[in-house]
CSV table of C-alpha atoms and ligand atoms in Angstrom, one decimal:
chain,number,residue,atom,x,y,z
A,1,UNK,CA,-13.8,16.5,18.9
A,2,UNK,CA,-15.3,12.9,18.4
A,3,UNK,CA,-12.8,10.3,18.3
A,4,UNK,CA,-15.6,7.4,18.2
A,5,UNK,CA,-16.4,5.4,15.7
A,6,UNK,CA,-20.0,4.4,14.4
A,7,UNK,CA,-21.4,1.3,15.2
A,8,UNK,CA,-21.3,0.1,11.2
A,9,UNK,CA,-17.3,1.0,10.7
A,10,UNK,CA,-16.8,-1.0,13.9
A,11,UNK,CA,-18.5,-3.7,12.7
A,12,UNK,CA,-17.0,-3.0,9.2
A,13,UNK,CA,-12.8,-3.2,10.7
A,14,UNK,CA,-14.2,-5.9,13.2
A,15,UNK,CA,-14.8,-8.1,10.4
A,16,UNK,CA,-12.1,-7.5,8.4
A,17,UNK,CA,-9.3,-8.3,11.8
A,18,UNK,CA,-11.5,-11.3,12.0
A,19,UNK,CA,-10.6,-12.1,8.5
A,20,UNK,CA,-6.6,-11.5,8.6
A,21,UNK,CA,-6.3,-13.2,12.2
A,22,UNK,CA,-8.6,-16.4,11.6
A,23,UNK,CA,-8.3,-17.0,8.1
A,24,UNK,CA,-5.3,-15.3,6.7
A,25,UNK,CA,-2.6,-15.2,9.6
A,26,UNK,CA,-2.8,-18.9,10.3
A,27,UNK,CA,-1.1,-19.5,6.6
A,28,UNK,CA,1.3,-16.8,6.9
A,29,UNK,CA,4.0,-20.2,6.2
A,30,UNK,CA,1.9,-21.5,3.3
A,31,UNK,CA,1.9,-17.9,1.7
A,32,UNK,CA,5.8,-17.6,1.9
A,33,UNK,CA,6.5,-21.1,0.3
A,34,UNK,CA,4.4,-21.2,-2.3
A,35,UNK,CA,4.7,-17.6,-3.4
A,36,UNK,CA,1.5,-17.2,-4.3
A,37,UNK,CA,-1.9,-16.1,-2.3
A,38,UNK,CA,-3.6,-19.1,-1.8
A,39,UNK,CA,-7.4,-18.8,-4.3
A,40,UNK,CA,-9.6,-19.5,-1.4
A,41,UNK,CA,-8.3,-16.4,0.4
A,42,UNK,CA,-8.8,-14.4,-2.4
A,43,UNK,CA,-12.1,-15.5,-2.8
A,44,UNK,CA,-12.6,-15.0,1.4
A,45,UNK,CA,-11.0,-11.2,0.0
A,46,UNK,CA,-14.0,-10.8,-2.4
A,47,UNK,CA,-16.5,-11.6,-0.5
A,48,UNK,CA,-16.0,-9.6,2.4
A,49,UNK,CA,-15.9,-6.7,-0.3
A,50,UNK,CA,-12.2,-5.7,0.1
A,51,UNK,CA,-11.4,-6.2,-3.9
A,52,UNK,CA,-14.1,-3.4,-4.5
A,53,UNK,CA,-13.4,-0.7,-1.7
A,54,UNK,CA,-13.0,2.3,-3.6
A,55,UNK,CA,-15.5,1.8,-6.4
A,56,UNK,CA,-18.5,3.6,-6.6
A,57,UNK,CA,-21.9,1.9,-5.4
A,58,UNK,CA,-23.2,2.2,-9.1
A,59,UNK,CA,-20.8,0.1,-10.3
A,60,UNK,CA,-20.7,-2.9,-8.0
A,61,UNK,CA,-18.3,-1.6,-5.6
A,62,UNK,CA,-18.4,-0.6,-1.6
A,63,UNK,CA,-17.8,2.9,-2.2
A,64,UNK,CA,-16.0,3.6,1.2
A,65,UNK,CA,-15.0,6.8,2.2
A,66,UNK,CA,-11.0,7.2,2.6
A,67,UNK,CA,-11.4,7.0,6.2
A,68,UNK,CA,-12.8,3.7,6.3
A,69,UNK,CA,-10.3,2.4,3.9
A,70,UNK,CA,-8.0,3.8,6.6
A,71,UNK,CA,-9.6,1.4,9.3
A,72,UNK,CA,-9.3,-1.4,6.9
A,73,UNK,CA,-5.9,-1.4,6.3
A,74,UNK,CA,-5.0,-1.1,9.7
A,75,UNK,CA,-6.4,-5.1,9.7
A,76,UNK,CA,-4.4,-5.8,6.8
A,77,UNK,CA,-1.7,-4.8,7.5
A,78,UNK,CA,-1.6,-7.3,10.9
A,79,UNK,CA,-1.2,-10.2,8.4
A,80,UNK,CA,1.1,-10.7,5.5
A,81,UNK,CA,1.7,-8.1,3.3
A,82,UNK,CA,1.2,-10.1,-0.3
A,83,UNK,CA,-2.4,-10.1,1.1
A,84,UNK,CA,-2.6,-6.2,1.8
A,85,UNK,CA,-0.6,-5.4,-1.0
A,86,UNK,CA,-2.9,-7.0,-3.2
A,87,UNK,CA,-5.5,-5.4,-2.2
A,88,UNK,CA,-3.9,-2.0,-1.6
A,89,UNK,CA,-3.0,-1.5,-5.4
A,90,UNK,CA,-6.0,-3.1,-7.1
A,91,UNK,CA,-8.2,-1.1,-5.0
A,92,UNK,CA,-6.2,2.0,-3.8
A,93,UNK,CA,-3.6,3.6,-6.7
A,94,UNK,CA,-4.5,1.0,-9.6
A,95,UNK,CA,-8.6,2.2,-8.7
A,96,UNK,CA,-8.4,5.7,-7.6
A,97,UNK,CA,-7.4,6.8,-11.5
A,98,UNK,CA,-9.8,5.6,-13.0
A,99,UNK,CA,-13.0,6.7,-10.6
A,100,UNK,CA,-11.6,9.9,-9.7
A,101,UNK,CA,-10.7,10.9,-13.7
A,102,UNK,CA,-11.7,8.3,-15.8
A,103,UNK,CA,-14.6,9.1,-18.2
A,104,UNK,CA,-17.8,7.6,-18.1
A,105,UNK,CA,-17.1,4.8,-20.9
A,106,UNK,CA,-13.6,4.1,-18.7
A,107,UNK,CA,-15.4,3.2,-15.8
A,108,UNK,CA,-18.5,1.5,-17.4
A,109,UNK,CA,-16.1,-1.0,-18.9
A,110,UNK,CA,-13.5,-1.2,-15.7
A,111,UNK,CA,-14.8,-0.7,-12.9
A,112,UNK,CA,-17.8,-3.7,-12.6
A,113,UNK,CA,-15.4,-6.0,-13.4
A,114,UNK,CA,-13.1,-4.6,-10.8
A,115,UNK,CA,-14.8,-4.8,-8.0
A,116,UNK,CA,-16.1,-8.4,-8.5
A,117,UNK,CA,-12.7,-9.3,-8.9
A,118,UNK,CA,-12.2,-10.2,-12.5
A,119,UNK,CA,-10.1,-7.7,-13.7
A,120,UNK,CA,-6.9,-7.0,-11.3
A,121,UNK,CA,-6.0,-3.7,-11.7
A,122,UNK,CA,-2.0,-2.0,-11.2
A,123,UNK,CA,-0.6,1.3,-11.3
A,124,UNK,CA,2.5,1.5,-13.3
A,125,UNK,CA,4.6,4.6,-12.9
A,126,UNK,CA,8.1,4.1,-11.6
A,127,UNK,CA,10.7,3.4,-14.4
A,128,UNK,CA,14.6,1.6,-14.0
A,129,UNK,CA,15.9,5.2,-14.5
A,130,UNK,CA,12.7,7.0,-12.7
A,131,UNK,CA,11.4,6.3,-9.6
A,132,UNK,CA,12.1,8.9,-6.5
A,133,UNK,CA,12.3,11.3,-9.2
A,134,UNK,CA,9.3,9.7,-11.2
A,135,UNK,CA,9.3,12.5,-13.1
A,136,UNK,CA,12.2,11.7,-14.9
A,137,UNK,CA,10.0,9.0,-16.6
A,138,UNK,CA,11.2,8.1,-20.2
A,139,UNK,CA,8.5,6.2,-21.4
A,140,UNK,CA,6.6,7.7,-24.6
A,141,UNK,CA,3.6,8.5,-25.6
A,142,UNK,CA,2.9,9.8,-29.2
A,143,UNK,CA,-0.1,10.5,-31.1
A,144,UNK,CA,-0.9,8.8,-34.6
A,145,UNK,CA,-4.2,9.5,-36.4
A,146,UNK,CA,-6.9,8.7,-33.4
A,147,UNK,CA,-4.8,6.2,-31.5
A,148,UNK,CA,-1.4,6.8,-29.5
A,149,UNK,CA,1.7,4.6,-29.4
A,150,UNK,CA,3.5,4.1,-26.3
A,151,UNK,CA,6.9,3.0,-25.7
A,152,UNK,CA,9.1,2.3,-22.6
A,153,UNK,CA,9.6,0.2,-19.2
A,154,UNK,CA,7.6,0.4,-16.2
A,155,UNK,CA,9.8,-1.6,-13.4
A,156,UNK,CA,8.6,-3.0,-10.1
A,157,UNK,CA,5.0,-2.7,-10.6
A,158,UNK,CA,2.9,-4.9,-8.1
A,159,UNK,CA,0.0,-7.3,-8.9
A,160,UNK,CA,1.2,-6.7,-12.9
A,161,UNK,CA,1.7,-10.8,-13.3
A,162,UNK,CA,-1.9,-10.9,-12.5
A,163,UNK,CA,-2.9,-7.8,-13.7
A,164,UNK,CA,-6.0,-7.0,-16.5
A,165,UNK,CA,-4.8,-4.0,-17.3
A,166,UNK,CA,-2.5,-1.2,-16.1
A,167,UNK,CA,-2.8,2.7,-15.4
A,168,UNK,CA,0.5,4.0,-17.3
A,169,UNK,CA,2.1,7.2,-17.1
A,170,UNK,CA,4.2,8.3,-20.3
A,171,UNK,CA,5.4,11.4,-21.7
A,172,UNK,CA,3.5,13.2,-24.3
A,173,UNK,CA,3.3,16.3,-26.1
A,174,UNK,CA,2.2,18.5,-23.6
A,175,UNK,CA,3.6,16.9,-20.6
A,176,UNK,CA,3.2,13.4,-18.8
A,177,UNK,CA,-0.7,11.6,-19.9
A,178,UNK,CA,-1.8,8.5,-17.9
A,179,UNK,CA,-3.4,5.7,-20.2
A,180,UNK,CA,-5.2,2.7,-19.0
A,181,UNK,CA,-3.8,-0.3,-21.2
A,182,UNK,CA,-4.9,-3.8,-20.9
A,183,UNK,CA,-2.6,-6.5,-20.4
A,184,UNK,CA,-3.8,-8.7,-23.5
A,185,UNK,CA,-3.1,-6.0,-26.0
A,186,UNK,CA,0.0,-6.5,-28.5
A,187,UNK,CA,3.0,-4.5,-28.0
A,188,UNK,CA,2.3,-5.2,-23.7
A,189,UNK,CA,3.9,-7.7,-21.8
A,190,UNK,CA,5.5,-8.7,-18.6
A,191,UNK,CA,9.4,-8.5,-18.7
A,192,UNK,CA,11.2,-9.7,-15.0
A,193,UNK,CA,9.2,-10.5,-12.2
A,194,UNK,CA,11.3,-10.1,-8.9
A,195,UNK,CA,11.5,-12.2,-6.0
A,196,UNK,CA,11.3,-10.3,-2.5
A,197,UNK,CA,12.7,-10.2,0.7
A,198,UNK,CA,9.3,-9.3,2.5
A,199,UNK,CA,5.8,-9.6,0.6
A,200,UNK,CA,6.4,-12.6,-0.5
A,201,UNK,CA,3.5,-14.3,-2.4
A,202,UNK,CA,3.2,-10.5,-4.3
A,203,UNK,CA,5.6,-10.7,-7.3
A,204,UNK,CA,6.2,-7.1,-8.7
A,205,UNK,CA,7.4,-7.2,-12.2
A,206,UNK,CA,8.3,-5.0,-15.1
A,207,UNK,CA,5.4,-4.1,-18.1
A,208,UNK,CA,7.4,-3.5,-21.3
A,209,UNK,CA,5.8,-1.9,-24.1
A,210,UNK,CA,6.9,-1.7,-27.4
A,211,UNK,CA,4.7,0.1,-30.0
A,212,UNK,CA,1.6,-0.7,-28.2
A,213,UNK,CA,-1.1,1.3,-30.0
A,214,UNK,CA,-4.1,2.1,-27.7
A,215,UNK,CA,-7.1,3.8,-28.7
A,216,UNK,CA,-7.8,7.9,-28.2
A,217,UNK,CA,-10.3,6.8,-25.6
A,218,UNK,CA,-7.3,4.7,-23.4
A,219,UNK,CA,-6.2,8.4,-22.4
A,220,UNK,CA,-7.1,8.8,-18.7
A,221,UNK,CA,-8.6,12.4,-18.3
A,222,UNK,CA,-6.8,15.4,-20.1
A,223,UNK,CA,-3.6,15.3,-22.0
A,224,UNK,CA,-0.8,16.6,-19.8
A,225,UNK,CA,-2.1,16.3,-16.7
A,226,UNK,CA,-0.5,12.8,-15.4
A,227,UNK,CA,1.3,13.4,-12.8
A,228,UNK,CA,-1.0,15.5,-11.4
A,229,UNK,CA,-3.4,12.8,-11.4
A,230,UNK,CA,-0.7,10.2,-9.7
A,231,UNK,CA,0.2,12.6,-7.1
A,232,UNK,CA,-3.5,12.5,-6.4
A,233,UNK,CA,-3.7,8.7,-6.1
A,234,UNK,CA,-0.4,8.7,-4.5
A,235,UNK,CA,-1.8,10.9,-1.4
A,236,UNK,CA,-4.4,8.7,-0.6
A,237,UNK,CA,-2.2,5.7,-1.3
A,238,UNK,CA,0.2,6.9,1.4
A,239,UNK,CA,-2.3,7.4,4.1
A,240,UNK,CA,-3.6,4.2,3.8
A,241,UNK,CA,-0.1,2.5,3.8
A,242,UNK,CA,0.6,4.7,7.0
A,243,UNK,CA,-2.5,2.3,8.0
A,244,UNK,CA,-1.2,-0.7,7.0
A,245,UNK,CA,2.3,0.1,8.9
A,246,UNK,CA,0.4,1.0,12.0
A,247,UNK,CA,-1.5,-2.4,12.0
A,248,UNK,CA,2.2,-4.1,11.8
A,249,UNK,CA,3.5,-2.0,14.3
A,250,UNK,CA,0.2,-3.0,16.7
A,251,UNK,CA,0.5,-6.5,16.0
A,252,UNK,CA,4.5,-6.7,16.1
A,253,UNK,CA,4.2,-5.5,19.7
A,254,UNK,CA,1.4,-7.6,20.8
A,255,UNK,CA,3.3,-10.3,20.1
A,256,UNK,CA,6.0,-9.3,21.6
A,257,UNK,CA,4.6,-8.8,24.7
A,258,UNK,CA,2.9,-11.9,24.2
A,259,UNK,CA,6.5,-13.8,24.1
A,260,UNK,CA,8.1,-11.1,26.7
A,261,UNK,CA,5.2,-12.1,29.4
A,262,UNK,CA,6.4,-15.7,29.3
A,263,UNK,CA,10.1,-15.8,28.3
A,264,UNK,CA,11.9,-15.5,31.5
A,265,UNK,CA,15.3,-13.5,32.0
A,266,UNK,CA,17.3,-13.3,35.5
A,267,UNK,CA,14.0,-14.7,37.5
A,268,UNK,CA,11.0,-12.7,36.5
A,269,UNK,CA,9.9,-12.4,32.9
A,270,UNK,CA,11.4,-10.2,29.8
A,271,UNK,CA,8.6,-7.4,29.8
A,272,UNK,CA,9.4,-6.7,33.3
A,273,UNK,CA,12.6,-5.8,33.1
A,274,UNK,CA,12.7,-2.0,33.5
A,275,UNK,CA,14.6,-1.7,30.1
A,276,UNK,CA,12.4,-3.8,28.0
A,277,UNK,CA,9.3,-2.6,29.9
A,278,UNK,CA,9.8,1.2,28.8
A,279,UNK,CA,10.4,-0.1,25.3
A,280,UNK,CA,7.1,-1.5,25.0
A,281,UNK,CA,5.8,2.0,26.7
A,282,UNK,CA,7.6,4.0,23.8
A,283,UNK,CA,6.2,1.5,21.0
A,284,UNK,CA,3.0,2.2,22.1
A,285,UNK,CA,3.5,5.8,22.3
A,286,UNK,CA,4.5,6.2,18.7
A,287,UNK,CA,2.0,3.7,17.1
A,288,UNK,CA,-0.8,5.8,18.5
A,289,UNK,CA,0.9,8.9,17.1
A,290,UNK,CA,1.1,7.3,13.7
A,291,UNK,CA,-2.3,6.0,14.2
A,292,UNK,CA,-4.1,9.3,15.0
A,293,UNK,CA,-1.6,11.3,11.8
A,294,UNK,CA,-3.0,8.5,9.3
A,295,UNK,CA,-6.5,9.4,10.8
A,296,UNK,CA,-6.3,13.1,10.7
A,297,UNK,CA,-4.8,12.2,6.8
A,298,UNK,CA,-7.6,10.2,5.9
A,299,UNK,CA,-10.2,12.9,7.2
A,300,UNK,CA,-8.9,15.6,5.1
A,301,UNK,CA,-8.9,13.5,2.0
A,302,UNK,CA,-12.2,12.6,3.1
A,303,UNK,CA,-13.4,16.3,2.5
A,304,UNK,CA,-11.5,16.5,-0.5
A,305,UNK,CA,-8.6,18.6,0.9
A,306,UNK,CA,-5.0,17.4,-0.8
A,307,UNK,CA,-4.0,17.2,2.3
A,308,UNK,CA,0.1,16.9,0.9
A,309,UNK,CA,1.9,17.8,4.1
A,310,UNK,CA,-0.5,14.9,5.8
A,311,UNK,CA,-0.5,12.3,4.0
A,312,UNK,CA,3.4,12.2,3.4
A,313,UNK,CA,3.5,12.9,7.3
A,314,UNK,CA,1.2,9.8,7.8
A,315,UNK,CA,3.2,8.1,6.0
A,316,UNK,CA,6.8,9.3,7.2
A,317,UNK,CA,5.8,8.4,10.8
A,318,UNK,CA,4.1,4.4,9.7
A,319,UNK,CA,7.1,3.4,7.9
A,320,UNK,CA,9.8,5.0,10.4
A,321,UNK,CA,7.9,4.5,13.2
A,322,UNK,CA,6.5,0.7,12.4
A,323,UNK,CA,10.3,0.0,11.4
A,324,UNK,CA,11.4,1.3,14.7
A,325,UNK,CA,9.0,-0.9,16.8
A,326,UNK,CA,9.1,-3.9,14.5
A,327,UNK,CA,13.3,-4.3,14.8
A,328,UNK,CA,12.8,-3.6,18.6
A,329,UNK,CA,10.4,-6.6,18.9
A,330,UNK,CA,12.5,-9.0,17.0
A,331,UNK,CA,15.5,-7.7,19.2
A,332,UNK,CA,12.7,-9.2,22.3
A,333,UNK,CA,12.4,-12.3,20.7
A,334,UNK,CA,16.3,-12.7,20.7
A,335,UNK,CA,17.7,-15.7,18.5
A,336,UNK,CA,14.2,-16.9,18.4
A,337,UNK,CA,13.1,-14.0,16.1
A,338,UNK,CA,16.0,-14.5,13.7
A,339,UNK,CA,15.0,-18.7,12.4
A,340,UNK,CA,12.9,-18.4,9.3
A,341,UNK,CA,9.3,-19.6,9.4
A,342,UNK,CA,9.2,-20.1,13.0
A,343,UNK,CA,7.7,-16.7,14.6
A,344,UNK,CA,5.9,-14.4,12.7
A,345,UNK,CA,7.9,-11.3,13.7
A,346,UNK,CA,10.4,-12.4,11.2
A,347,UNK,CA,7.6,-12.1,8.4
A,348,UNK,CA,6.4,-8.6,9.8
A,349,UNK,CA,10.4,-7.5,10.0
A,350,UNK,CA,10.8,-8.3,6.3
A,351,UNK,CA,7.3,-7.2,5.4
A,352,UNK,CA,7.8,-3.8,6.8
A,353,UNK,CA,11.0,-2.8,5.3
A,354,UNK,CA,9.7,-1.9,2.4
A,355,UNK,CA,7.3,0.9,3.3
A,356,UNK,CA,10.1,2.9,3.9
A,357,UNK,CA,11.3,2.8,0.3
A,358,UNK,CA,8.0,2.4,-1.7
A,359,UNK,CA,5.3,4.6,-2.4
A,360,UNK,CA,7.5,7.4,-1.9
A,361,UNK,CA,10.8,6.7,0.2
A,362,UNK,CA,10.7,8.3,3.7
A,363,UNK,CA,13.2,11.1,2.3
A,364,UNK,CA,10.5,11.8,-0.5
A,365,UNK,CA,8.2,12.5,1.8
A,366,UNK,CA,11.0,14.4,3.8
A,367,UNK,CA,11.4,16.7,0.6
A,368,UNK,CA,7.6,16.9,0.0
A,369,UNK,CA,6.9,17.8,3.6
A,370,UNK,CA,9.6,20.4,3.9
A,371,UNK,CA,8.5,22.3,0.7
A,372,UNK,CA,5.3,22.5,2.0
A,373,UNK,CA,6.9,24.0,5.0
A,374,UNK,CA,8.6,26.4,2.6
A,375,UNK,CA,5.5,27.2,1.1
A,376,UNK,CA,4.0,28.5,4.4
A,377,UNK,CA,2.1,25.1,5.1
A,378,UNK,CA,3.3,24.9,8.4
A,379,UNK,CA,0.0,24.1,10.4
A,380,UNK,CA,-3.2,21.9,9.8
A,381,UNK,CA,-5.9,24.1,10.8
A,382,UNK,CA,-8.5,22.5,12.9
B,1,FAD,C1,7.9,-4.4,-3.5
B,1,FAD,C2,7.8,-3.1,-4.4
B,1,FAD,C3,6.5,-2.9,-5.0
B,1,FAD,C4,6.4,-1.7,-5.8
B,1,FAD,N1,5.2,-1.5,-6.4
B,1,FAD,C5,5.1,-0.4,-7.3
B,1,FAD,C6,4.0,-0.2,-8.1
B,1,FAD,O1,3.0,-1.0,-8.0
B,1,FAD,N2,3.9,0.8,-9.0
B,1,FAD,C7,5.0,1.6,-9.2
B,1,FAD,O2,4.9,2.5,-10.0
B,1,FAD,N3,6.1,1.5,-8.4
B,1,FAD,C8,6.2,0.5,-7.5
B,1,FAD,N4,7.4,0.3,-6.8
B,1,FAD,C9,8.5,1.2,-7.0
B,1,FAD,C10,8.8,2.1,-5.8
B,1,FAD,O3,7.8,3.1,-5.6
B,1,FAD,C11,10.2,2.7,-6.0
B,1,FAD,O4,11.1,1.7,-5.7
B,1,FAD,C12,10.4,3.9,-5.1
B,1,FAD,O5,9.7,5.0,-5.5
B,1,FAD,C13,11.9,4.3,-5.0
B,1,FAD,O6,12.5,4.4,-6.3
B,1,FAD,P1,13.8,3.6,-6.7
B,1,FAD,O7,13.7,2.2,-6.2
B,1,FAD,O8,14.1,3.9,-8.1
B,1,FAD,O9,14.9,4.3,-5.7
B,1,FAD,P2,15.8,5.6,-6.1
B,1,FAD,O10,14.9,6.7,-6.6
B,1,FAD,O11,16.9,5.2,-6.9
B,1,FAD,O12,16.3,6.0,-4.7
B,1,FAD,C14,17.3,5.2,-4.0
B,1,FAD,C15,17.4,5.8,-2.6
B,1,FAD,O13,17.9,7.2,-2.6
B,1,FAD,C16,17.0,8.0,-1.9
B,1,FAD,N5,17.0,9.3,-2.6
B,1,FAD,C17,16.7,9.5,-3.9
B,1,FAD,N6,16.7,10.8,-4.3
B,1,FAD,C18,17.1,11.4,-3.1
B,1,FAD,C19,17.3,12.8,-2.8
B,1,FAD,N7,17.2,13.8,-3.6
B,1,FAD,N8,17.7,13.1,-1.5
B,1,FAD,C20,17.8,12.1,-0.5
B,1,FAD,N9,17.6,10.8,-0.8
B,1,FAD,C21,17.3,10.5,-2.1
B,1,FAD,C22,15.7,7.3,-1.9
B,1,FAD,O14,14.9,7.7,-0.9
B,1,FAD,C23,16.1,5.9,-1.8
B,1,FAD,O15,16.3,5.6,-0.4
B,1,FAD,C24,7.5,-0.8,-5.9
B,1,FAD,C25,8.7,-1.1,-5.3
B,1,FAD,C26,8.9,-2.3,-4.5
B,1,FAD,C27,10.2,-2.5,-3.9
């Protein structure tokens, strides 16, 4: 077993931490106030690629492998998530559709634009009455002459302020269908956007449509087969957020132990007290186990496995495990970590929250896991 990595990925998530630490983590403040990425970070974003990491090479884009995107988010996810977030559904579950089913036309007209940055892309699935149980969706799709007209609300759907257009999931004849609409077209727009306790500077909002009529060619794939599709987006989606919440975790406890190596308790400093000390062992412990689950996920989607029982395990053990670590370092730095805007552990504690609600709550990935165990899935073979 090789656990090395080649010289150009190195180089590849080198760049990238270089990126979040130098440029993007020394604004973390400037973020939160304005609510709103700052343009030239974007535009840092672009051109080190990460707006076009899952589009093919043919169209413009970096065409990594899930396993590098993996490494990448890891970086992100050490600076503030409005940043990775961004990225993570332009490129990740509001992307992934569209390469892995779209037809040739689809991506000819999406995905250039995409992956210079022009078009924003968003994934809109979850509904006000639909979101654990997304298949519970309302939202309508119905058939007239060549076109179809859908109808319903899509709630909570990041980058949709800024969004070009949308991958929508709506009920059809024969089942749920996934559409891409564009923003522009009549019968679309953008109904509450929600402020956040974490992510702030990423404003998720609701898309209403209201007889929006899109062409026969706006159907994503075949009639029907949806949710299959967004499961299928949603798995790698997962794994990659396990990244991100392992790169929070990391960074959480290096500063931590940053701050516990010079705050001094009782005559020697915090990190050496025998207490605190085998805290900082047991973060460590369980951000490597996330690290190397999100890993192992990444490598079977790599070789096109599903990889179900994985990914929702890499993503069970980042959120639950980065929230464990992340409220244990603001408990090190004591009132210190509680004043808003003064260490960044209070950003990474609301940040974090979060990922154990979205993308699949850590109890649907609890279900998912255990009926794979039910289904005899009880083993990844090596
Ligand atoms: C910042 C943010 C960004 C988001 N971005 C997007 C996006 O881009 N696109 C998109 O489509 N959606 C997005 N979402 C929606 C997100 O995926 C949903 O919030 C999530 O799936 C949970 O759905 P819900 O909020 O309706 O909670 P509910 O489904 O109402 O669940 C509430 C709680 O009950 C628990 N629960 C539910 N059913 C069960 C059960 N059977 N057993 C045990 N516990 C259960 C859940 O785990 C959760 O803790 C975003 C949400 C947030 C907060």
């Amino acid at each position: 077993m090789d656990f090395s990595l080649s010289e150009e990925d190195r180089l590849l998530q080198g760049s990238v931490k270089d990126f979040v630490e130098d440029t993007v983590n020394p604004r973390w403040r400037e973020i939160e106030e304005k609510g709103a990425i700052p343009d030239d970070i974007i535009e840092g974003a672009k051109e080190l690629g990460l707006l076009a990491l899952s589009i093919p090479a043919e169209y413009g884009g970096m065409e990594l492998g899930v396993l590098q995107k993996a490494l990448i988010h890891e970086m992100l996810g050490r600076g503030p998530w409005a940043l990775g977030t961004y990225v993570s559904v332009h490129t990740g579950i509001g992307c992934v559709g569209l390469v892995k089913f779209g037809s040739d036309a689809q991506k000819q007209r999406y995905l250039p634009k995409m992956a210079t940055g022009e078009w924003i892309g968003s994934f809109a699935l979850t509904e006000p009455d639909a979101g654990s149980d997304a298949g519970a969706m309302k939202s309508t799709a119905v058939r007239d002459g060549s076109d179809w007209v859908l109808n319903g609300t899509k709630t909570f759907i990041t980058n949709a302020p800024k969004a070009h257009h949308f991958m929508v999931f709506a009920r059809s004849e024969s089942g749920i269908s996934a559409f891409v609409v564009d923003a522009d077209r009549p019968g679309v727009k953008i109904g509450q956007v929600f402020d956040t306790i974490g992510h702030r500077g990423s404003r998720p909002a609701e898309v209403v449509m209201e007889d929006c009529r899109v062409p026969g060619d706006a159907l994503i794939g075949e009639e029907g087969k949806g949710f299959d599709y967004a499961k299928r987006c949603l798995a790698e989606g997962r794994t990659t957020l396990g990244a991100r919440c392992v790169g929070s975790a990391q960074k959480a406890m290096e500063l931590a132990l940053e701050y516990g190596m010079e705050r001094r308790t009782f005559g020697k400093p915090l990190a050496e007290h025998q207490a605190l000390a085998f805290r900082f062992a047991q973060m460590s412990a369980r951000t490597e186990a996330s690290r190397l689950c999100v890993l192992r996920s990444a490598w079977l989607l790599q070789q096109g496995k599903a990889a179900v029982r994985e990914s929702s395990t890499a993503k069970l053990l980042g959120a639950e495990f980065g929230w464990q670590t992340v409220d244990e370092c603001m408990q090190i730095f004591g009132g210190n970590g509680y004043i808003t805007g003064e260490y960044m552990i209070e950003r990474i504690w609301r940040d974090l929250r979060v990922a154990r609600v979205y993308d699949g709550s850590s109890e649907v990935q609890q279900m998912l896991i255990s009926s794979q165990l039910r289904k005899g899935n009880v083993l990844t073979p090596m």
